[in-house]
CSV table of C-alpha atoms in Angstrom, one decimal:
chain,number,residue,atom,x,y,z
A,841,UNK,CA,13.6,28.6,9.2
A,842,UNK,CA,15.2,30.4,6.3
A,843,UNK,CA,17.2,33.6,6.3
A,844,UNK,CA,14.4,35.5,4.5
A,845,UNK,CA,12.1,35.1,7.5
A,846,UNK,CA,14.8,36.0,9.9
A,847,UNK,CA,15.7,39.0,7.9
A,848,UNK,CA,12.1,40.1,7.9
A,849,UNK,CA,12.0,40.0,11.7
A,850,UNK,CA,15.3,41.8,12.0
A,851,UNK,CA,14.2,44.5,9.6
A,852,UNK,CA,11.1,45.0,11.6
A,853,UNK,CA,13.3,46.0,14.5
A,854,UNK,CA,15.4,48.3,12.3
A,855,UNK,CA,18.5,46.1,12.7
A,856,UNK,CA,19.1,47.5,16.1
A,857,UNK,CA,21.4,45.5,18.5
A,858,UNK,CA,19.3,46.7,21.4
A,859,UNK,CA,16.3,44.7,20.0
A,860,UNK,CA,18.2,41.4,20.2
A,861,UNK,CA,16.0,39.8,22.8
A,862,UNK,CA,12.8,40.9,20.9
A,863,UNK,CA,14.3,39.4,17.7
A,864,UNK,CA,15.1,36.1,19.4
A,865,UNK,CA,11.7,35.9,21.0
A,866,UNK,CA,10.0,36.4,17.6
A,867,UNK,CA,12.2,33.7,16.0
A,868,UNK,CA,11.4,31.5,18.9
A,869,UNK,CA,7.7,31.9,18.7
A,870,UNK,CA,7.6,31.4,14.9
A,871,UNK,CA,10.0,28.5,14.8
A,872,UNK,CA,9.6,27.1,18.3
A,873,UNK,CA,13.3,26.9,18.8
A,874,UNK,CA,16.5,28.7,17.9
A,875,UNK,CA,18.7,26.8,15.4
A,876,UNK,CA,22.4,27.7,15.3
A,877,UNK,CA,22.1,29.0,11.7
A,878,UNK,CA,19.4,31.5,12.9
A,879,UNK,CA,21.7,32.7,15.7
A,880,UNK,CA,24.6,33.2,13.3
A,881,UNK,CA,22.4,35.2,11.0
A,882,UNK,CA,21.2,37.4,13.8
A,883,UNK,CA,24.7,37.9,15.0
A,884,UNK,CA,25.8,38.9,11.5
A,885,UNK,CA,22.9,41.4,10.9
A,886,UNK,CA,22.7,43.0,14.4
A,887,UNK,CA,26.5,43.0,14.7
A,888,UNK,CA,26.3,41.4,18.1
A,889,UNK,CA,29.0,38.7,18.9
A,890,UNK,CA,27.8,35.2,18.9
A,891,UNK,CA,29.1,34.6,22.4
A,892,UNK,CA,26.7,37.3,23.7
A,893,UNK,CA,23.7,35.8,21.8
A,894,UNK,CA,24.6,32.4,23.2
A,895,UNK,CA,24.8,33.9,26.7
A,896,UNK,CA,21.3,35.4,26.4
A,897,UNK,CA,19.8,32.4,24.6
A,898,UNK,CA,21.0,30.1,27.3
A,899,UNK,CA,20.1,32.5,30.1
A,900,UNK,CA,16.3,32.8,29.5
A,901,UNK,CA,14.1,29.8,29.8
A,902,UNK,CA,11.9,31.3,27.1
A,903,UNK,CA,14.5,30.3,24.5
A,904,UNK,CA,15.3,26.8,23.4
A,905,UNK,CA,18.4,25.7,21.5
A,906,UNK,CA,17.0,22.3,20.9
A,907,UNK,CA,14.1,21.5,18.6
A,908,UNK,CA,10.7,21.9,20.1
A,909,UNK,CA,7.3,20.5,19.0
A,910,UNK,CA,4.6,22.6,17.3
A,911,UNK,CA,2.5,22.3,20.5
A,912,UNK,CA,3.7,22.8,24.0
A,913,UNK,CA,2.0,20.9,26.8
A,914,UNK,CA,2.5,22.3,30.3
A,915,UNK,CA,1.3,20.2,33.2
A,916,UNK,CA,0.9,21.9,36.5
A,917,UNK,CA,2.6,20.1,39.3
A,918,UNK,CA,1.8,22.7,42.0
A,919,UNK,CA,0.5,21.6,45.4
A,920,UNK,CA,-3.1,22.2,44.6
A,921,UNK,CA,-2.9,20.3,41.2
A,922,UNK,CA,-0.7,17.6,42.8
A,923,UNK,CA,-3.3,16.7,45.4
A,924,UNK,CA,-6.0,16.6,42.8
A,925,UNK,CA,-4.1,14.1,40.7
A,926,UNK,CA,-1.7,15.9,38.5
A,927,UNK,CA,0.6,12.9,38.5
A,928,UNK,CA,-2.1,10.8,36.9
A,929,UNK,CA,-2.6,13.5,34.2
A,930,UNK,CA,1.1,13.5,33.6
A,931,UNK,CA,1.2,9.7,33.3
A,932,UNK,CA,-1.7,9.7,30.8
A,933,UNK,CA,0.0,12.4,28.7
A,934,UNK,CA,3.2,10.5,28.8
A,935,UNK,CA,1.4,7.3,27.6
A,936,UNK,CA,-0.4,9.1,24.8
A,937,UNK,CA,2.5,11.1,23.5
A,938,UNK,CA,5.3,8.7,24.3
A,939,UNK,CA,7.5,11.5,25.8
A,940,UNK,CA,8.7,12.4,29.2
A,941,UNK,CA,8.9,16.0,30.7
A,942,UNK,CA,11.5,18.0,28.9
A,943,UNK,CA,11.3,15.9,25.7
A,944,UNK,CA,9.9,16.4,22.2
A,945,UNK,CA,8.5,13.7,20.1
A,946,UNK,CA,10.2,12.6,16.9
A,947,UNK,CA,7.7,14.2,14.5
A,948,UNK,CA,7.9,17.5,16.3
A,949,UNK,CA,4.3,17.5,17.3
A,950,UNK,CA,4.4,17.9,21.1
A,951,UNK,CA,6.8,19.1,23.7
A,952,UNK,CA,6.1,18.2,27.2
A,953,UNK,CA,7.0,20.2,30.3
A,954,UNK,CA,6.0,20.2,33.9
A,955,UNK,CA,5.5,23.5,35.6
A,956,UNK,CA,5.2,24.4,39.3
A,957,UNK,CA,2.2,26.6,39.3
A,958,UNK,CA,0.1,28.2,36.5
A,959,UNK,CA,-1.6,30.5,39.0
A,960,UNK,CA,-5.1,29.1,38.7
A,961,UNK,CA,-5.1,26.6,41.6
A,962,UNK,CA,-9.0,26.6,41.8
A,963,UNK,CA,-9.0,24.9,38.3
A,964,UNK,CA,-6.6,22.1,39.3
A,965,UNK,CA,-5.5,19.8,37.9
A,966,UNK,CA,-4.5,22.0,35.0
A,967,UNK,CA,-3.1,21.1,31.7
A,968,UNK,CA,-2.1,23.9,29.4
A,969,UNK,CA,-1.6,23.4,25.6
A,970,UNK,CA,-0.2,26.3,23.6
A,971,UNK,CA,-1.3,28.7,26.2
A,972,UNK,CA,-4.9,27.4,26.5
A,973,UNK,CA,-5.8,26.1,29.9
A,974,UNK,CA,-7.7,22.9,30.4
A,975,UNK,CA,-8.9,23.0,34.0
A,976,UNK,CA,-10.4,20.2,36.2
A,977,UNK,CA,-9.2,17.8,33.6
A,978,UNK,CA,-9.6,14.0,34.2
A,979,UNK,CA,-7.2,11.5,32.8
A,980,UNK,CA,-10.0,10.1,30.6
A,981,UNK,CA,-10.4,13.5,28.9
A,982,UNK,CA,-6.8,14.1,28.1
A,983,UNK,CA,-7.0,12.1,24.8
A,984,UNK,CA,-9.9,14.2,23.6
A,985,UNK,CA,-8.0,17.4,24.2
A,986,UNK,CA,-4.8,16.2,22.5
A,987,UNK,CA,-6.7,14.9,19.5
A,988,UNK,CA,-7.6,18.5,18.6
A,989,UNK,CA,-3.9,19.3,17.8
A,990,UNK,CA,-1.9,18.2,14.8
B,986,UNK,CA,43.4,70.1,39.6
B,987,UNK,CA,40.9,69.5,42.3
B,988,UNK,CA,41.7,66.3,44.0
B,989,UNK,CA,39.4,64.2,46.1
B,990,UNK,CA,40.8,63.7,49.6
B,991,UNK,CA,40.1,60.3,51.1
B,992,UNK,CA,41.6,58.1,53.7
B,993,UNK,CA,42.7,54.6,53.2
B,994,UNK,CA,43.9,52.6,56.3
B,995,UNK,CA,44.5,55.8,58.1
B,996,UNK,CA,46.6,57.4,55.3
B,997,UNK,CA,45.3,60.5,53.5
B,998,UNK,CA,45.4,60.4,49.7
B,999,UNK,CA,44.5,62.9,47.0
B,1000,UNK,CA,42.8,61.0,44.3
B,1001,UNK,CA,41.5,62.3,40.9
B,1002,UNK,CA,37.9,62.1,39.8
B,1003,UNK,CA,36.8,58.7,38.5
B,1004,UNK,CA,39.4,56.7,40.3
B,1005,UNK,CA,38.3,53.6,42.1
B,1006,UNK,CA,39.3,52.7,45.7
B,1007,UNK,CA,41.5,49.9,44.3
B,1008,UNK,CA,43.5,52.3,42.1
B,1009,UNK,CA,43.9,54.8,44.9
B,1010,UNK,CA,45.1,52.0,47.2
B,1011,UNK,CA,47.6,50.8,44.6
B,1012,UNK,CA,49.0,54.4,44.3
B,1013,UNK,CA,49.5,54.3,48.1
B,1014,UNK,CA,51.1,50.9,47.9
B,1015,UNK,CA,48.4,49.3,49.9
B,1016,UNK,CA,47.7,45.8,48.7
B,1017,UNK,CA,44.0,44.7,48.1
B,1018,UNK,CA,43.7,41.1,46.9
B,1019,UNK,CA,42.0,40.7,43.5
B,1020,UNK,CA,41.1,37.8,41.3
B,1021,UNK,CA,38.9,39.2,38.5
B,1022,UNK,CA,40.7,42.5,38.1
B,1023,UNK,CA,42.9,43.3,35.2
B,1024,UNK,CA,44.2,46.7,34.6
B,1025,UNK,CA,43.6,46.6,30.8
B,1026,UNK,CA,40.0,45.5,31.3
B,1027,UNK,CA,36.9,47.3,32.5
B,1028,UNK,CA,36.2,46.6,36.2
B,1029,UNK,CA,33.9,43.7,36.6
B,1030,UNK,CA,33.3,43.0,40.3
B,1031,UNK,CA,32.8,39.3,40.0
B,1032,UNK,CA,35.0,37.7,42.6
B,1033,UNK,CA,34.3,40.1,45.5
B,1034,UNK,CA,37.7,39.3,47.1
B,1035,UNK,CA,38.5,43.0,47.0
B,1036,UNK,CA,35.7,43.8,49.4
B,1037,UNK,CA,36.6,46.7,51.7
B,1038,UNK,CA,34.8,48.7,54.3
B,1039,UNK,CA,33.9,52.2,53.1
B,1040,UNK,CA,32.8,54.7,55.6
B,1041,UNK,CA,30.9,57.8,54.4
B,1042,UNK,CA,29.1,60.3,56.7
B,1043,UNK,CA,29.5,57.9,59.6
B,1044,UNK,CA,27.9,54.9,57.8
B,1045,UNK,CA,30.0,51.9,57.0
B,1046,UNK,CA,29.2,49.7,54.1
B,1047,UNK,CA,31.0,46.9,52.3
B,1048,UNK,CA,31.9,47.6,48.7
B,1049,UNK,CA,34.0,46.1,45.9
B,1050,UNK,CA,37.1,48.2,45.8
B,1051,UNK,CA,37.6,47.5,42.1
B,1052,UNK,CA,34.3,49.1,41.2
B,1053,UNK,CA,33.7,51.8,43.9
B,1054,UNK,CA,34.6,55.3,42.8
B,1055,UNK,CA,36.4,57.5,45.2
B,1056,UNK,CA,34.4,60.3,46.9
B,1057,UNK,CA,35.4,63.2,49.2
B,1058,UNK,CA,35.8,62.3,52.9
B,1059,UNK,CA,35.6,58.6,52.2
B,1060,UNK,CA,37.3,56.5,54.9
B,1061,UNK,CA,38.4,53.1,53.6
B,1062,UNK,CA,39.5,50.1,55.7
B,1063,UNK,CA,41.1,47.4,53.7
B,1064,UNK,CA,41.7,45.0,56.6
B,1065,UNK,CA,39.5,44.4,59.5
B,1066,UNK,CA,38.1,41.3,61.3
B,1067,UNK,CA,34.9,41.5,59.4
B,1068,UNK,CA,36.6,41.8,56.0
B,1069,UNK,CA,39.1,39.0,56.7
B,1070,UNK,CA,36.1,36.8,57.6
B,1071,UNK,CA,34.3,37.7,54.4
B,1072,UNK,CA,37.4,37.1,52.3
B,1073,UNK,CA,38.0,33.8,54.0
B,1074,UNK,CA,34.4,32.6,53.2
B,1075,UNK,CA,34.7,33.8,49.6
B,1076,UNK,CA,38.0,31.9,49.3
B,1077,UNK,CA,36.5,28.7,50.8
B,1078,UNK,CA,33.6,28.9,48.3
B,1079,UNK,CA,36.0,29.4,45.4
B,1080,UNK,CA,38.2,26.6,46.6
B,1081,UNK,CA,35.3,24.2,46.3
B,1082,UNK,CA,35.5,24.9,42.6
B,1083,UNK,CA,39.2,25.1,42.1
B,1084,UNK,CA,41.0,23.4,45.0
B,1085,UNK,CA,44.4,23.4,43.4
B,1086,UNK,CA,44.7,26.9,42.0
B,1087,UNK,CA,48.0,28.4,43.2
B,1088,UNK,CA,46.6,31.9,43.3
B,1089,UNK,CA,43.7,30.7,45.5
B,1090,UNK,CA,46.0,28.6,47.7
B,1091,UNK,CA,48.3,31.6,48.4
B,1092,UNK,CA,45.3,33.8,49.4
B,1093,UNK,CA,43.9,30.9,51.5
B,1094,UNK,CA,47.1,30.7,53.5
B,1095,UNK,CA,46.9,34.5,54.2
B,1096,UNK,CA,43.3,34.4,55.3
B,1097,UNK,CA,43.3,31.0,56.9
B,1098,UNK,CA,40.7,29.6,54.6
B,1099,UNK,CA,40.0,25.9,54.8
B,1100,UNK,CA,39.9,24.4,51.3
B,1101,UNK,CA,37.8,21.5,52.5
B,1102,UNK,CA,35.1,23.5,54.2
B,1103,UNK,CA,32.6,23.1,51.4
B,1104,UNK,CA,31.8,20.0,49.4
B,1105,UNK,CA,34.0,20.0,46.2
B,1106,UNK,CA,32.3,20.8,43.0
B,1107,UNK,CA,35.3,20.8,40.8
B,1108,UNK,CA,34.2,22.9,37.9
B,1109,UNK,CA,37.6,24.6,38.1
B,1110,UNK,CA,36.0,27.8,36.9
B,1111,UNK,CA,35.5,30.6,39.4
B,1112,UNK,CA,33.6,32.8,36.9
B,1113,UNK,CA,36.1,35.7,37.0
B,1114,UNK,CA,35.3,36.4,33.4
B,1115,UNK,CA,39.0,37.3,32.6
B,1116,UNK,CA,39.1,35.2,29.5
B,1117,UNK,CA,35.7,36.2,28.3
B,1118,UNK,CA,36.4,39.9,28.8
B,1119,UNK,CA,39.9,39.8,27.4
B,1120,UNK,CA,38.7,38.2,24.2
B,1121,UNK,CA,35.9,40.7,23.8
B,1122,UNK,CA,37.6,43.9,25.0
B,1123,UNK,CA,41.2,43.5,23.9
B,1124,UNK,CA,41.2,41.0,21.1
B,1125,UNK,CA,37.7,41.8,19.9
B,1126,UNK,CA,37.3,38.2,18.7
B,1127,UNK,CA,34.6,36.9,21.1
B,1128,UNK,CA,35.7,33.4,20.8
B,1129,UNK,CA,34.8,32.5,24.3
B,1130,UNK,CA,31.7,33.4,26.3
B,1131,UNK,CA,29.5,32.5,29.2
B,1132,UNK,CA,26.5,30.1,28.7
B,1133,UNK,CA,23.7,29.2,31.0
B,1134,UNK,CA,23.0,30.8,34.4
B,1135,UNK,CA,23.2,30.3,38.1
B,1136,UNK,CA,25.0,27.2,39.3
B,1137,UNK,CA,25.2,25.9,35.8
B,1138,UNK,CA,27.0,28.9,34.3
B,1139,UNK,CA,30.2,28.0,32.5
B,1140,UNK,CA,32.6,29.3,29.8
B,1141,UNK,CA,32.2,28.0,26.3
B,1142,UNK,CA,34.2,28.5,23.2
B,1143,UNK,CA,32.5,29.0,19.8
B,1144,UNK,CA,34.3,26.3,17.8
B,1145,UNK,CA,34.0,28.1,14.5
B,1146,UNK,CA,35.7,31.2,15.8
B,1147,UNK,CA,38.1,29.4,18.1
B,1148,UNK,CA,39.5,27.2,15.3
B,1149,UNK,CA,40.4,30.4,13.3
B,1150,UNK,CA,41.6,32.7,16.1
B,1151,UNK,CA,42.7,30.8,19.1
B,1152,UNK,CA,45.6,28.8,17.8
B,1153,UNK,CA,47.9,31.8,17.3
B,1154,UNK,CA,46.6,33.8,20.3
B,1155,UNK,CA,46.0,31.9,23.5
B,1156,UNK,CA,46.7,35.2,25.4
B,1157,UNK,CA,43.9,34.4,27.7
B,1158,UNK,CA,45.5,31.2,29.0
B,1159,UNK,CA,47.9,32.8,31.5
B,1160,UNK,CA,45.1,35.1,32.8
B,1161,UNK,CA,43.1,32.2,34.1
B,1162,UNK,CA,43.5,31.9,37.9
B,1163,UNK,CA,42.6,28.2,37.8
B,1164,UNK,CA,43.5,26.7,34.4
B,1165,UNK,CA,39.8,25.9,33.8
B,1166,UNK,CA,40.0,27.8,30.6
B,1167,UNK,CA,42.7,25.6,29.1
B,1168,UNK,CA,40.6,22.5,29.9
B,1169,UNK,CA,37.6,24.1,28.1
B,1170,UNK,CA,39.8,24.9,25.1
B,1171,UNK,CA,41.3,21.4,24.9
B,1172,UNK,CA,37.8,20.0,25.2
B,1173,UNK,CA,36.5,22.2,22.4
B,1174,UNK,CA,39.5,21.3,20.3
B,1175,UNK,CA,38.9,17.6,20.8
B,1176,UNK,CA,35.2,17.9,20.1
B,1177,UNK,CA,35.9,19.9,16.9
B,1178,UNK,CA,38.4,17.5,15.6
B,1179,UNK,CA,36.2,14.4,16.3
B,1180,UNK,CA,33.4,16.2,14.6
B,1181,UNK,CA,35.7,17.1,11.7
B,1182,UNK,CA,36.8,13.5,11.2
B,1183,UNK,CA,33.1,12.4,11.6
B,1184,UNK,CA,32.0,14.7,8.8
B,1185,UNK,CA,34.9,13.6,6.5
B,1186,UNK,CA,34.6,9.9,7.2
B,1187,UNK,CA,30.9,9.7,7.6
C-alpha cells in the first residue's frame, strides 16, 4: 500500500488524531493488513506516537500486523455447527487451500480462521467468505464455493 | 483557602481540592504501599496495592488511594484485616510474575504473602507502566509501549526509536520494580544488532 492511498484516507478524516482507529480500520479493509510502513506514515501524519498505534493495533482483533489474504474464510466451530459436522468442513477447506486456521496462503488468496459462533445456528454448519454466509454447507460443496474467489 | 476536612486512620487532615488520598496520607506521614505510582507522572492505578477503605456517608468502598480525590467528611482506613488480605493476594499474583523482585519481596514480608501460592508465570513484568509512562510523559520519546492485551500484554521497544534515544537515557531502568524492562531492552538490542548484521551481510 503506497503513501498516497494512506494520505487520502488520513485527509478524509481531517488529519485528526481522534480518528486513529477509523483510519486504521480503513487501511485494514483496503489492504487486508497493516504494514509497518503504513503505521509509521499514520504516526507521522496524525502526530500520534508509534507506541500508541502499536498498542491499539495489537489490542483489537480487527487489525492484523501480518499479511492477510484477499479473501477471509471463517468457519463456525460453535456447538450447533460442530454437531452438524463443522470439523469436516474445516478439514475440506484445509485440504483445498493448504492452510491451517490462523494462516494465509503464499499467494495471499485466502486466510483461514475458525470462529466460535456466527449467530445463525439454524444454518449450521456455516462457512463465511468475505462476510457472505454459506449455510448448511456440505463438504462436497466447499470446492464450488471457493472456486468463485480469485 | 477552603480546605477539605477528611480523616485518615483516625487523624483529621485539611486537604486542598484535587488532592488524592495518597497525597494526603503522605502529608500526614502515613505510609500507603505503591508500585505503579511516581510523583512526576500522572496517577495510573494499575497495581492496586494502594487500595484503601474509603467511607463516605456511612458506606465503605475499596478505592485506589493514588487515584481517588479527597472529598469532605471522607473517612479513610489504610490498614484493616480486609485490606491486608487484598494486598496479600495482589502481591501473591504479582509474585507469580516476578518472584525475585526486591520491592515485591519486602512487601510480601510485611503482608505475609506466599510467593509460591500461584503457579509461576515468570514474565517478570507486572504491568505497572512506569517505563511506558515515563518515556511518554517526561522524556516524550515514546520508545517503549504496551502491545497486545489481557494475559499476553507486554512491554515492547520500538527498535528505530530505541536505537537513537535509549543509549544515552536509560532513565526508566531504575524505575522498574522487577528488572523486566532491562531484559526487554537487551532483547531488543540483540534483535536489532542481529538484524543489522543480517542486512549488511545478507
